[in-house]
PDB file of C-alpha atoms in Angstrom:
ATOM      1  CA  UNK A   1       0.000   0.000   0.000  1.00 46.00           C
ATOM      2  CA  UNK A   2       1.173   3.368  -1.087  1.00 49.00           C
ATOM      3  CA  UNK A   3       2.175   5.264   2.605  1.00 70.00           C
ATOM      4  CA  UNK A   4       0.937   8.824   2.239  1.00 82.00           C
ATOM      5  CA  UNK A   5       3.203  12.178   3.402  1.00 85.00           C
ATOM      6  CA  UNK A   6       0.962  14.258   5.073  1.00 90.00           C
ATOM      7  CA  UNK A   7       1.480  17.423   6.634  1.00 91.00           C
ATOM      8  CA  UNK A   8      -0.275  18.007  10.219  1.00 90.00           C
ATOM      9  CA  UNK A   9       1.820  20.958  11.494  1.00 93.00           C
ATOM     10  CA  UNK A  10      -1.188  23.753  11.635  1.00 96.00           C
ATOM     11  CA  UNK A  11      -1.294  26.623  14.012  1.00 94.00           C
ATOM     12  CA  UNK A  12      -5.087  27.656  13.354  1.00 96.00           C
ATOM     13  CA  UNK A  13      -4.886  30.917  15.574  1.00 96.00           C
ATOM     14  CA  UNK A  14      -9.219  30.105  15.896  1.00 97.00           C
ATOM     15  CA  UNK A  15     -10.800  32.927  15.845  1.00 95.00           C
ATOM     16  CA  UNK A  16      -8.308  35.432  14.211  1.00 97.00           C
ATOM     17  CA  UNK A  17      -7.646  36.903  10.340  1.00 98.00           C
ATOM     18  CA  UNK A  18      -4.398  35.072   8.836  1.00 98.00           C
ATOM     19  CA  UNK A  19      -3.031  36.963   5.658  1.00 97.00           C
ATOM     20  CA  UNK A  20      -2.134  34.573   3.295  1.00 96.00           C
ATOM     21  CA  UNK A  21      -1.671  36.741   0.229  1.00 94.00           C
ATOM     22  CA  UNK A  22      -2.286  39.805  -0.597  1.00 94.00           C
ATOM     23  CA  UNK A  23      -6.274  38.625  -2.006  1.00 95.00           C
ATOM     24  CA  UNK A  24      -6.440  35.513   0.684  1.00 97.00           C
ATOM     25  CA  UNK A  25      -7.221  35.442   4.521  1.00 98.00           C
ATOM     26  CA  UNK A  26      -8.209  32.624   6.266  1.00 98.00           C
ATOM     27  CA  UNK A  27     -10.182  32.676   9.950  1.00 98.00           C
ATOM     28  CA  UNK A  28     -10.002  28.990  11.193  1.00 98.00           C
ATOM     29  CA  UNK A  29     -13.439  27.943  13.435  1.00 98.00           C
ATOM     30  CA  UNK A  30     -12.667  26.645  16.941  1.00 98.00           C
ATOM     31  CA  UNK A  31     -14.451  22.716  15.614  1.00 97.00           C
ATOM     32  CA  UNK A  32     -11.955  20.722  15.768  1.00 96.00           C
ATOM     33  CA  UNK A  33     -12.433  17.074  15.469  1.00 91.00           C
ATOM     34  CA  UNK A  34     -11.337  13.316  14.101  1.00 84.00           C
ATOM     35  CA  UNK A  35     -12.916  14.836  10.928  1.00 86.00           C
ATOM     36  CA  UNK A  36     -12.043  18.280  10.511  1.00 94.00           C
ATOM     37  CA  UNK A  37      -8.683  18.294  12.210  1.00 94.00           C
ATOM     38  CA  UNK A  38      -8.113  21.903  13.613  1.00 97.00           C
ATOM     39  CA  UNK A  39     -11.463  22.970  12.415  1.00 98.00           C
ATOM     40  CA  UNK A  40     -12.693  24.302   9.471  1.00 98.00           C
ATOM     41  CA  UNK A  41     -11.013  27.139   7.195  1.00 98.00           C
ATOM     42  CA  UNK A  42     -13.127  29.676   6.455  1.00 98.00           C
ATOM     43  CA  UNK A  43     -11.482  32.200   3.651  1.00 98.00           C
ATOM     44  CA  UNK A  44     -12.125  35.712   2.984  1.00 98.00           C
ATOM     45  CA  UNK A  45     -11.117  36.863  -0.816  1.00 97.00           C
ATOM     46  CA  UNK A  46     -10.362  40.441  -1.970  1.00 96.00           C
ATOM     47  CA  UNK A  47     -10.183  43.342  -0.083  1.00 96.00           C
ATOM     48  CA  UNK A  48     -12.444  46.087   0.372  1.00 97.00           C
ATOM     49  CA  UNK A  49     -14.962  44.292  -1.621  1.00 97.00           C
ATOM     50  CA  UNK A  50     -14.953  40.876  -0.942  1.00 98.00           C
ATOM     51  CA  UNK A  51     -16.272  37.028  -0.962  1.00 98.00           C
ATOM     52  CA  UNK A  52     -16.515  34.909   2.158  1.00 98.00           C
ATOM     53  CA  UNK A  53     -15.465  30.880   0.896  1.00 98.00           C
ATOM     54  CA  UNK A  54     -17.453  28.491   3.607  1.00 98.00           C
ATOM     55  CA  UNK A  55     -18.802  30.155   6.505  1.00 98.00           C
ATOM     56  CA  UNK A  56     -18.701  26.906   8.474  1.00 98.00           C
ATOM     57  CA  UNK A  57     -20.444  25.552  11.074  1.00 98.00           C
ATOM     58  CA  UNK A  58     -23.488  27.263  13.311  1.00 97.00           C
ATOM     59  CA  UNK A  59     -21.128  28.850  15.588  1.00 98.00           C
ATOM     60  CA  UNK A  60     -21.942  32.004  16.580  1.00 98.00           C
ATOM     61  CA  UNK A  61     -18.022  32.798  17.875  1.00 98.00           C
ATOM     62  CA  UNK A  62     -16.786  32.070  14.541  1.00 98.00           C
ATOM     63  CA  UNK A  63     -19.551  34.415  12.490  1.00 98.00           C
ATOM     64  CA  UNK A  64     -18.494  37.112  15.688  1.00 98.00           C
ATOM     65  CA  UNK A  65     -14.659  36.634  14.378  1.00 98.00           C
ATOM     66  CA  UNK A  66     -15.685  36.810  10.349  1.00 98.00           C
ATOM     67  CA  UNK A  67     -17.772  39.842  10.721  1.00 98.00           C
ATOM     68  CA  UNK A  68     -14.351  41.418  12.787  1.00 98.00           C
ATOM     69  CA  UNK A  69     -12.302  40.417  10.344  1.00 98.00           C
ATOM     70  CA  UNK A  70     -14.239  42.260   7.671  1.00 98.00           C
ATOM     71  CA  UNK A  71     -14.857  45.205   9.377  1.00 98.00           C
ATOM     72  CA  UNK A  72     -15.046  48.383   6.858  1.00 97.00           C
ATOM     73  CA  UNK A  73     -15.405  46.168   4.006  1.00 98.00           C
ATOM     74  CA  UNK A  74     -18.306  45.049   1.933  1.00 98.00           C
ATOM     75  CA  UNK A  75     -19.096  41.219   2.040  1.00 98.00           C
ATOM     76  CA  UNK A  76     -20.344  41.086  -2.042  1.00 98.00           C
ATOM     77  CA  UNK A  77     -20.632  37.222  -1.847  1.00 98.00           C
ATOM     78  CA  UNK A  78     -20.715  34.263   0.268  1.00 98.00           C
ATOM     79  CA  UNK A  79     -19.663  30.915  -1.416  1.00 98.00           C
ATOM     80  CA  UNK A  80     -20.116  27.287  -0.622  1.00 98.00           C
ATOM     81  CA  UNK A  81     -17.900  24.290  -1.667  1.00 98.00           C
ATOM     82  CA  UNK A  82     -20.421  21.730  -0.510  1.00 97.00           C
ATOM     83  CA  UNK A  83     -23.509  21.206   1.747  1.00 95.00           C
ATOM     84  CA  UNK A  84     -21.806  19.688   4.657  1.00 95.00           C
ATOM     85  CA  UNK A  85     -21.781  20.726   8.171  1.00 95.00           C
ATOM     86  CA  UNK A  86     -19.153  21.947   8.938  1.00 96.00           C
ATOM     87  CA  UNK A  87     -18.937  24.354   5.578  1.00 97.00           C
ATOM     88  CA  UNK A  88     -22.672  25.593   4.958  1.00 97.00           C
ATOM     89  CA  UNK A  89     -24.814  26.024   8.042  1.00 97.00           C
ATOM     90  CA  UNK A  90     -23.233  29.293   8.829  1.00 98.00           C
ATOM     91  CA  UNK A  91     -24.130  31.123   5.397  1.00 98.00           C
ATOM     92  CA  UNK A  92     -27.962  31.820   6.683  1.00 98.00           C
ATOM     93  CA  UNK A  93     -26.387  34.488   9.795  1.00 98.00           C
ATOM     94  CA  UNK A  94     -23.762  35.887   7.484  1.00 98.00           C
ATOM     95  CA  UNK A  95     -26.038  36.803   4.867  1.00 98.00           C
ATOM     96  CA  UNK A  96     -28.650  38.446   6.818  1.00 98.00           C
ATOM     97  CA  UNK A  97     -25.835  40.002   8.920  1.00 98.00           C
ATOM     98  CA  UNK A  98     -24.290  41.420   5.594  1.00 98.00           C
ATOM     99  CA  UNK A  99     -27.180  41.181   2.740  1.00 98.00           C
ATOM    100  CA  UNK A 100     -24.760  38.840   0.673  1.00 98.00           C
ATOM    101  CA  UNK A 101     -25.993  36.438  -1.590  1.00 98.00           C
ATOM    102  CA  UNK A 102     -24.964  32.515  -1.145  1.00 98.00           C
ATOM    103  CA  UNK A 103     -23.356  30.742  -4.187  1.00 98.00           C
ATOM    104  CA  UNK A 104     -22.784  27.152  -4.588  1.00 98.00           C
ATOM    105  CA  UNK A 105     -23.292  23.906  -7.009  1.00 96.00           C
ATOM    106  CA  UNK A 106     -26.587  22.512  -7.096  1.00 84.00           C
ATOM    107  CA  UNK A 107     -28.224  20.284  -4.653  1.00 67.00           C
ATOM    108  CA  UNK A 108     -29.356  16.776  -5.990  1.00 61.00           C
ATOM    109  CA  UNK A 109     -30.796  14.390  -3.835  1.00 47.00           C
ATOM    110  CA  UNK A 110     -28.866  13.707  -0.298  1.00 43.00           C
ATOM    111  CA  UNK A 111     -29.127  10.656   2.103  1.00 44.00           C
ATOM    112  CA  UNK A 112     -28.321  11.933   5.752  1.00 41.00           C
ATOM    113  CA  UNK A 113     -26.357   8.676   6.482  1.00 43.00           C
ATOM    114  CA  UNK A 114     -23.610  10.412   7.214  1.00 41.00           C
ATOM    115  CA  UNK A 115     -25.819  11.522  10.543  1.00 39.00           C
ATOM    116  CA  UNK A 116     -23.265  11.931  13.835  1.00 38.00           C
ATOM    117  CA  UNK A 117     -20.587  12.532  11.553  1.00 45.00           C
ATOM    118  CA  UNK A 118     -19.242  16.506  11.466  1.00 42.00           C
ATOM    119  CA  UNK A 119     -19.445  15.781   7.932  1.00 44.00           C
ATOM    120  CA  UNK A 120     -23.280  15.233   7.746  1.00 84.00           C
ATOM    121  CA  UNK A 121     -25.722  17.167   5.246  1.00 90.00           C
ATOM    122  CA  UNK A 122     -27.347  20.414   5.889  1.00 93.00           C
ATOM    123  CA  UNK A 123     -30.689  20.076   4.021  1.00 88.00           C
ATOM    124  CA  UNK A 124     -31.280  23.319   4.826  1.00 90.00           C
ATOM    125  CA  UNK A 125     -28.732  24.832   2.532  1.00 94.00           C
ATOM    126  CA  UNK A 126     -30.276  25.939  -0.784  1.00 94.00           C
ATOM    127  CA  UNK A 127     -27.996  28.660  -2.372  1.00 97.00           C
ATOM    128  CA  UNK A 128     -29.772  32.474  -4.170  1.00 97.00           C
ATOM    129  CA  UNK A 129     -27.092  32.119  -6.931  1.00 98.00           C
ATOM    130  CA  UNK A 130     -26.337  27.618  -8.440  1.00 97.00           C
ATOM    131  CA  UNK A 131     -22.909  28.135 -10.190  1.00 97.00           C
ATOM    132  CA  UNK A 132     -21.893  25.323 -12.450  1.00 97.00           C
ATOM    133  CA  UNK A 133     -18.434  24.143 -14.129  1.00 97.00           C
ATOM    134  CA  UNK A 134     -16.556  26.874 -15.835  1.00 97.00           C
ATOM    135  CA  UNK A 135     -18.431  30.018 -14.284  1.00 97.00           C
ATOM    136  CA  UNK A 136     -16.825  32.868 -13.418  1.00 97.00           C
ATOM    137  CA  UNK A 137     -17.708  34.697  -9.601  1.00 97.00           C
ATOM    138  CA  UNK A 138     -16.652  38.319 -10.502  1.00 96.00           C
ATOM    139  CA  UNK A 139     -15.982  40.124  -7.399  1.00 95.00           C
ATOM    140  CA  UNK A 140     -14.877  43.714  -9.031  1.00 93.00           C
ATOM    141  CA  UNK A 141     -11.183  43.038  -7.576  1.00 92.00           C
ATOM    142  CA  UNK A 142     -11.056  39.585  -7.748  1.00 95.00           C
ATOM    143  CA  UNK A 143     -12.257  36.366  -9.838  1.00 96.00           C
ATOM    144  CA  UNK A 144     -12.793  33.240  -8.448  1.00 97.00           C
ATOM    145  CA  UNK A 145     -13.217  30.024 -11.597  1.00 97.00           C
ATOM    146  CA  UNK A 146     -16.248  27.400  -9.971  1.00 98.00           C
ATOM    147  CA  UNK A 147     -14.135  23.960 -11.037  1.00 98.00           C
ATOM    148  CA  UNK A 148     -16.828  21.249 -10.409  1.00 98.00           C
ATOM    149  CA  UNK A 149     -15.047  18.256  -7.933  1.00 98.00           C
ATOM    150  CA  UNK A 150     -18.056  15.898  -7.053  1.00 96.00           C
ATOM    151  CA  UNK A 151     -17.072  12.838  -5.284  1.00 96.00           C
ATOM    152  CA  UNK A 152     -16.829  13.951  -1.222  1.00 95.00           C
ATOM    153  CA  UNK A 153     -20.131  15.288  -1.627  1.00 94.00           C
ATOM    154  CA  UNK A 154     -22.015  15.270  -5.115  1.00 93.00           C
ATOM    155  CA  UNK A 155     -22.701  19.082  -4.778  1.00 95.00           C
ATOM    156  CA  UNK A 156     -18.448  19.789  -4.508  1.00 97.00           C
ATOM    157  CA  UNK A 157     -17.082  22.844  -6.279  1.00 98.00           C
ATOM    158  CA  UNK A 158     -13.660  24.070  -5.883  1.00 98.00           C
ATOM    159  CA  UNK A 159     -12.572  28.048  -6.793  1.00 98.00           C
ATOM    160  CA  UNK A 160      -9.817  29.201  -8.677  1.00 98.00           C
ATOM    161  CA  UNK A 161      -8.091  32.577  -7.587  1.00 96.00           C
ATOM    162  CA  UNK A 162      -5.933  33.942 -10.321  1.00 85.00           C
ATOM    163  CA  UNK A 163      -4.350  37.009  -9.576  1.00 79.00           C
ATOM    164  CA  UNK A 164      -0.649  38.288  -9.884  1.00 69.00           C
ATOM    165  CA  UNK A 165       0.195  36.699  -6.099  1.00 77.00           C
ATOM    166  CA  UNK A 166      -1.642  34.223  -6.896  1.00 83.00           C
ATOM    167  CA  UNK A 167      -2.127  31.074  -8.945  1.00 92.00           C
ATOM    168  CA  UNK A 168      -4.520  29.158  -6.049  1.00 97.00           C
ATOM    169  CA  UNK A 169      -7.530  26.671  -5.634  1.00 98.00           C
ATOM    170  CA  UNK A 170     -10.037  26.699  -2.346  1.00 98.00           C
ATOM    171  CA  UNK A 171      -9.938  23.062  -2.667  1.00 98.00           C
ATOM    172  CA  UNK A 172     -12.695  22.628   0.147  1.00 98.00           C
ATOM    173  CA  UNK A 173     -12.527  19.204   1.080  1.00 98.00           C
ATOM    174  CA  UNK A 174     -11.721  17.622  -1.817  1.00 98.00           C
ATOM    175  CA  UNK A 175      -7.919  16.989  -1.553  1.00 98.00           C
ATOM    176  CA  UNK A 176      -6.570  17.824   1.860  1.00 96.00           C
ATOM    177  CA  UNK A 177      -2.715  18.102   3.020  1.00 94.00           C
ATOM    178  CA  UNK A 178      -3.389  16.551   6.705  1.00 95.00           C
ATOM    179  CA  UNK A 179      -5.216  13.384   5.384  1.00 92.00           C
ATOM    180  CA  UNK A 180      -7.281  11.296   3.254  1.00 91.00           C
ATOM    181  CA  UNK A 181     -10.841  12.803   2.244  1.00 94.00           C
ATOM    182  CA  UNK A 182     -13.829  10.571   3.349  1.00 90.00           C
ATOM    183  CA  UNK A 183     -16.288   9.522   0.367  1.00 93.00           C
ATOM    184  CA  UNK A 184     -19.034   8.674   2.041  1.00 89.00           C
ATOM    185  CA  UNK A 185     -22.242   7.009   0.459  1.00 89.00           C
ATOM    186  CA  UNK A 186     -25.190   7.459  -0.990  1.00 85.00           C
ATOM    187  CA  UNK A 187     -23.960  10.767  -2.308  1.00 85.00           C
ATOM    188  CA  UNK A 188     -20.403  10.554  -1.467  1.00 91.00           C
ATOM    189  CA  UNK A 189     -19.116   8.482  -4.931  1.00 95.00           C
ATOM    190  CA  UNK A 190     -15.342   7.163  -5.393  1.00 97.00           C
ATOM    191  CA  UNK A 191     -15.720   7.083  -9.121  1.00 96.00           C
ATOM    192  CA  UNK A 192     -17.092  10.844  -9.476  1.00 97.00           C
ATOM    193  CA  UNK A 193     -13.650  11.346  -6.374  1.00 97.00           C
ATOM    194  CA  UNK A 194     -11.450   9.338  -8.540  1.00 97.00           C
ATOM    195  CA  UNK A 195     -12.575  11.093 -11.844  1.00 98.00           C
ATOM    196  CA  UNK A 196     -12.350  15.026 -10.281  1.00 98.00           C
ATOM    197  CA  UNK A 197      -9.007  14.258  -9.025  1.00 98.00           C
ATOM    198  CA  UNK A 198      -7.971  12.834 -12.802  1.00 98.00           C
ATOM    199  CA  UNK A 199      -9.424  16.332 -13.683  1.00 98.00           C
ATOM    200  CA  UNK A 200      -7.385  18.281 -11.023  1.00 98.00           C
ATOM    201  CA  UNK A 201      -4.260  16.735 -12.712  1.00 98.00           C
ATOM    202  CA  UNK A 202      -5.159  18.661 -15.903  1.00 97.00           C
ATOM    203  CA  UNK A 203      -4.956  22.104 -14.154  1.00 97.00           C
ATOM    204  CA  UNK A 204      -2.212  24.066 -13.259  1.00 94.00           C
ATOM    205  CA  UNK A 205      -2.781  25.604  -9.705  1.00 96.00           C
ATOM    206  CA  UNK A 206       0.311  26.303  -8.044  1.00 96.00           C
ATOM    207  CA  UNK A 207      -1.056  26.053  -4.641  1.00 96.00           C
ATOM    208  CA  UNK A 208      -4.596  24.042  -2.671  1.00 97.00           C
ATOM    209  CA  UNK A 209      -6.049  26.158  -0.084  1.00 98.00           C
ATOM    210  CA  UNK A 210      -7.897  22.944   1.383  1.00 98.00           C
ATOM    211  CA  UNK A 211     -11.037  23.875   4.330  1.00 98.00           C
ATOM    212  CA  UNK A 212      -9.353  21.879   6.923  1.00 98.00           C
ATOM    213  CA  UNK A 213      -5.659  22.551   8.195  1.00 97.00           C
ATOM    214  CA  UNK A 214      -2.394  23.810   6.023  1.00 97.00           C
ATOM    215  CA  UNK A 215      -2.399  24.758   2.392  1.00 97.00           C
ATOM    216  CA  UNK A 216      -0.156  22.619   0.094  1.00 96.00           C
ATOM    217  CA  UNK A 217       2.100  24.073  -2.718  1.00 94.00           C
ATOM    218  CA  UNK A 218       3.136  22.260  -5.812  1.00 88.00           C
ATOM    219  CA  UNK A 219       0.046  20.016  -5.127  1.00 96.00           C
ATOM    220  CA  UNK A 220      -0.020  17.861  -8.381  1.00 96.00           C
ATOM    221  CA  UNK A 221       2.076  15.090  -6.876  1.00 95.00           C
ATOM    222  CA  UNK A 222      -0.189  15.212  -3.767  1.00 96.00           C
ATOM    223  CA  UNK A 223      -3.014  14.631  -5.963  1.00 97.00           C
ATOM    224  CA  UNK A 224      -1.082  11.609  -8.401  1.00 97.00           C
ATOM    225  CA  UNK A 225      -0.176  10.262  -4.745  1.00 96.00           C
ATOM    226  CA  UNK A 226      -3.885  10.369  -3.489  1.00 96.00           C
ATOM    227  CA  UNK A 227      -5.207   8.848  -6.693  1.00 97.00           C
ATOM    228  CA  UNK A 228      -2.942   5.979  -6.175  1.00 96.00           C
ATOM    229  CA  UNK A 229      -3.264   5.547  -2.516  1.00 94.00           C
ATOM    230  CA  UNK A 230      -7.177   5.087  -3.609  1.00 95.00           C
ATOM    231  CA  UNK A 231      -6.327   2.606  -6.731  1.00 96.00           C
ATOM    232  CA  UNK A 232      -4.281   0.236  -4.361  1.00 95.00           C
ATOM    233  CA  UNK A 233      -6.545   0.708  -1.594  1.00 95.00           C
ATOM    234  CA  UNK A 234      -9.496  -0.511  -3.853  1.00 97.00           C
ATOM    235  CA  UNK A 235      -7.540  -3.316  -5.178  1.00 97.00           C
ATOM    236  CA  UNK A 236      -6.865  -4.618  -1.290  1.00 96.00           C
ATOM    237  CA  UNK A 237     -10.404  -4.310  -0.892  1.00 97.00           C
ATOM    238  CA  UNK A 238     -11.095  -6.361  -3.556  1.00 97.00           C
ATOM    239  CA  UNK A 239      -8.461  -8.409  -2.799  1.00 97.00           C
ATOM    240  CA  UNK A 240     -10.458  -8.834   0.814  1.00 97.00           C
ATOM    241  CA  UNK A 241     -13.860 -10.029  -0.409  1.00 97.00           C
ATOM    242  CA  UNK A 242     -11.873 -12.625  -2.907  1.00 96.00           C
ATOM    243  CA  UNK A 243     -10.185 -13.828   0.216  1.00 96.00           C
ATOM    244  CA  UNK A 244     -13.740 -14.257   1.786  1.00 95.00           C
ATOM    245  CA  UNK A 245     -14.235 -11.080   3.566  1.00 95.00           C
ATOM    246  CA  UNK A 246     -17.737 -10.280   2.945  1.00 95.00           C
ATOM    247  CA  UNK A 247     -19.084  -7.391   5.200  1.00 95.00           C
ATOM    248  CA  UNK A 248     -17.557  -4.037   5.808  1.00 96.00           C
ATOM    249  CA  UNK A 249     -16.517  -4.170   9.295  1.00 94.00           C
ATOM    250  CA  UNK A 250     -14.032  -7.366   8.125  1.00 94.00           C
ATOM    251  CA  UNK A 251     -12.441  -5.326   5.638  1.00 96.00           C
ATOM    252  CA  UNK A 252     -11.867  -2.308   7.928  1.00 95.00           C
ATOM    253  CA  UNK A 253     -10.574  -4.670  10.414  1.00 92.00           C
ATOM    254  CA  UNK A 254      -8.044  -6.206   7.946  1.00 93.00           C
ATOM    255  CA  UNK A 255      -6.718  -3.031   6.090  1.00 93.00           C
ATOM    256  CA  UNK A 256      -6.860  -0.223   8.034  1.00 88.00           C
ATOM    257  CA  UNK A 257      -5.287  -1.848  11.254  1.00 84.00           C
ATOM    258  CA  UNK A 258      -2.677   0.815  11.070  1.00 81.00           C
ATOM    259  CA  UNK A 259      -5.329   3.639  11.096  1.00 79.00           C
ATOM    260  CA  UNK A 260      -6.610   5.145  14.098  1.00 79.00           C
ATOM    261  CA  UNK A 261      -9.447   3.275  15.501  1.00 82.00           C
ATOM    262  CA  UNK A 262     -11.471   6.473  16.084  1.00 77.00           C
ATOM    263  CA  UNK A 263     -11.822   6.413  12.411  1.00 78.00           C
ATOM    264  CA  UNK A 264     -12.109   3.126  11.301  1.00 84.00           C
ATOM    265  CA  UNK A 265     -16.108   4.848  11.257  1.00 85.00           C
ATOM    266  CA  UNK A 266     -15.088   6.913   8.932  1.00 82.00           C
ATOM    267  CA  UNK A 267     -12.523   4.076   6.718  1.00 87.00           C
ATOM    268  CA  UNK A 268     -15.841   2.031   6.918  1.00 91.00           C
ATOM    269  CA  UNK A 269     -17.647   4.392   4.656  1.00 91.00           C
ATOM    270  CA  UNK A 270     -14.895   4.996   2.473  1.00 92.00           C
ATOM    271  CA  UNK A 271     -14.380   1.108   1.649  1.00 95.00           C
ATOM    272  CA  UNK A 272     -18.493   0.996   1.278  1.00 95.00           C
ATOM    273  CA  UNK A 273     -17.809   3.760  -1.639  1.00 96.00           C
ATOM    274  CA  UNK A 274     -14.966   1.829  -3.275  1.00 97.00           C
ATOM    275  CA  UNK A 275     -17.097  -1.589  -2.823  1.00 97.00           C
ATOM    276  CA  UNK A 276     -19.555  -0.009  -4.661  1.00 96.00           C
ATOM    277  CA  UNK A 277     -17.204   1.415  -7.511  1.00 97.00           C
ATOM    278  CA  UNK A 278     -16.161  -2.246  -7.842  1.00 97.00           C
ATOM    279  CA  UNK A 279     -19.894  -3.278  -8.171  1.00 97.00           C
ATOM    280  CA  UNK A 280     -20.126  -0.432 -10.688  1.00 96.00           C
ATOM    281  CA  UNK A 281     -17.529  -1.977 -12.621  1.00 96.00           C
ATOM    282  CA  UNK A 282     -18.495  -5.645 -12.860  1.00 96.00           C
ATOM    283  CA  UNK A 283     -15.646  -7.070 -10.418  1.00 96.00           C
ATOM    284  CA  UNK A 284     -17.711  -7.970  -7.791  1.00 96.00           C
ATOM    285  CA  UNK A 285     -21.399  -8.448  -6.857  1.00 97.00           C
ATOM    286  CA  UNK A 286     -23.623  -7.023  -3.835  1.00 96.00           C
ATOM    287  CA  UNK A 287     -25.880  -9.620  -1.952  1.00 93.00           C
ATOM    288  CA  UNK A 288     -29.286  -8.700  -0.898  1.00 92.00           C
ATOM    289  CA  UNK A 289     -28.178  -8.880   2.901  1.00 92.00           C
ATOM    290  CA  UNK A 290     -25.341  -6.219   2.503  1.00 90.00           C
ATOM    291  CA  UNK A 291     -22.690  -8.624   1.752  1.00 95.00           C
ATOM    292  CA  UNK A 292     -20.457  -8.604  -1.385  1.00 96.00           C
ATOM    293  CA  UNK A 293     -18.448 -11.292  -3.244  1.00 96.00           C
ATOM    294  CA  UNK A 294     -16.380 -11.728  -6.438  1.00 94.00           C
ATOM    295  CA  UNK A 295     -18.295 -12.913  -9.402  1.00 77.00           C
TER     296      UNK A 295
END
């Protein structure tokens, strides 16, 4: 199995406005947890007119710190990578505390089985403005490109910032620099993950500005790493239910015994969206009672 570098040294400074460019701050939420590491990364682009990237969470600390942060400016948009949690909730208090409109893919059908997890769905996320593939967000003094990422979440959008300092993608949770991203089913899918990060490897960002923990420069071989991490892992899985494993808790048991066991939850519904890519693609066949086997 392909071992992973990742990089967990992140001071988030909660609460607090950290330049990272001249266009780019970032104001961290005080949520940390097994699935959103130091919390989540809320970024502010532009200045003096400017967008707010995933509010975050229902906190009302961390809307306290982002309307600080912005004081004397005008907050022209507020933008959504995806309908989780920990991104969305947020956006309803920050727009009727600024009059912003919310932008963000649209919504298709969600399963809350992701329920207990930070990452569960907000239902109640429906954005004023649906931005597809290839739209522009044009903010006066800055541009942010929607780059459509479905896989984490089937409603995923990235942002491009190109500017003179900077050549950057808000990633949101789609490829992170502290640790794998969870695909988590029904609307979680590891061939629509697998497929935007083929399409990530067609771009030319020079640095990911992922929502949780540090940014990552000259992220291309991050994502060629992740995409093969995800082929090998798939073949062990299948490897697993040829050797007679047929249930998910078995396979987590037998491949991710290196992995923390406060996420082997979270492994379990990662290798339920690879066993279904492999159903997907002929190699194996789900049972009626939630088992799988090989043809």
């Amino acid at each position: 199995m392909t071992k992973l570098k990742f990089n967990q040294s992140f001071a988030p400074n909660h609460g607090n406005s950290v330049a990272l460019s001249p266009l780019l701050r970032r104001v961290t939420c005080n949520n940390p947890s097994a699935f959103t590491f130091a919390g989540t990364n809320t970024f502010i682009v532009g200045r003096g007119t400017v967008a707010i990237v995933d509010p975050g969470p229902d906190d009302d600390n961390h809307l306290a710190a982002l309307l600080d942060a912005v004081r004397g400016e005008s907050v022209s948009h507020i933008i959504v990578t995806h309908s989780h949690m920990d991104h969305s909730p947020l956006a309803a208090k920050l727009k009727a505390a600024t009059g912003a409109k919310t932008y963000g893919a649209n919504l298709v059908a969600m399963d809350s089985s992701g329920a207990g997890l930070d990452a569960s769905i907000d239902h109640g996320f429906s954005p004023d403005v649906i931005v597809g593939d290839g739209d522009i967000i044009d903010g006066g003094n800055w541009q942010l490109a929607c780059v459509f990422t479905p896989g984490h979440l089937g409603n995923h959008m990235a942002y491009a910032l190109a500017s003179t300092s900077d050549n950057a993608l808000l990633v949101g949770d789609h490829v992170m620099a502290w640790a794998t991203t969870v695909v988590a089913p029904p609307d979680g899918h590891m061939g629509d993950y697998m497929a935007s990060l083929r399409k990530l490897l067609k771009r030319s960002d020079d640095i990911y500005y992922p929502a949780h923990g540090p940014e990552h420069r000259k992220p291309l071989s991050l994502v060629r790493g992740i995409l093969a991490h995800r082929k090998m892992r798939e073949e062990a899985i299948y490897e697993r239910v040829k050797a007679g494993d047929a249930r998910v808790p078995q396979i987590v048991e037998a491949i991710y015994a290196d992995v923390n066991p406060a996420l082997h939850g979270a492994a379990g519904l990662s290798t339920l969206a690879h066993l279904h890519h492999l159903v997907e693609r002929g190699r194996i066949v789900a049972r009626d009672n939630g088992e799988f086997s090989v043809r």
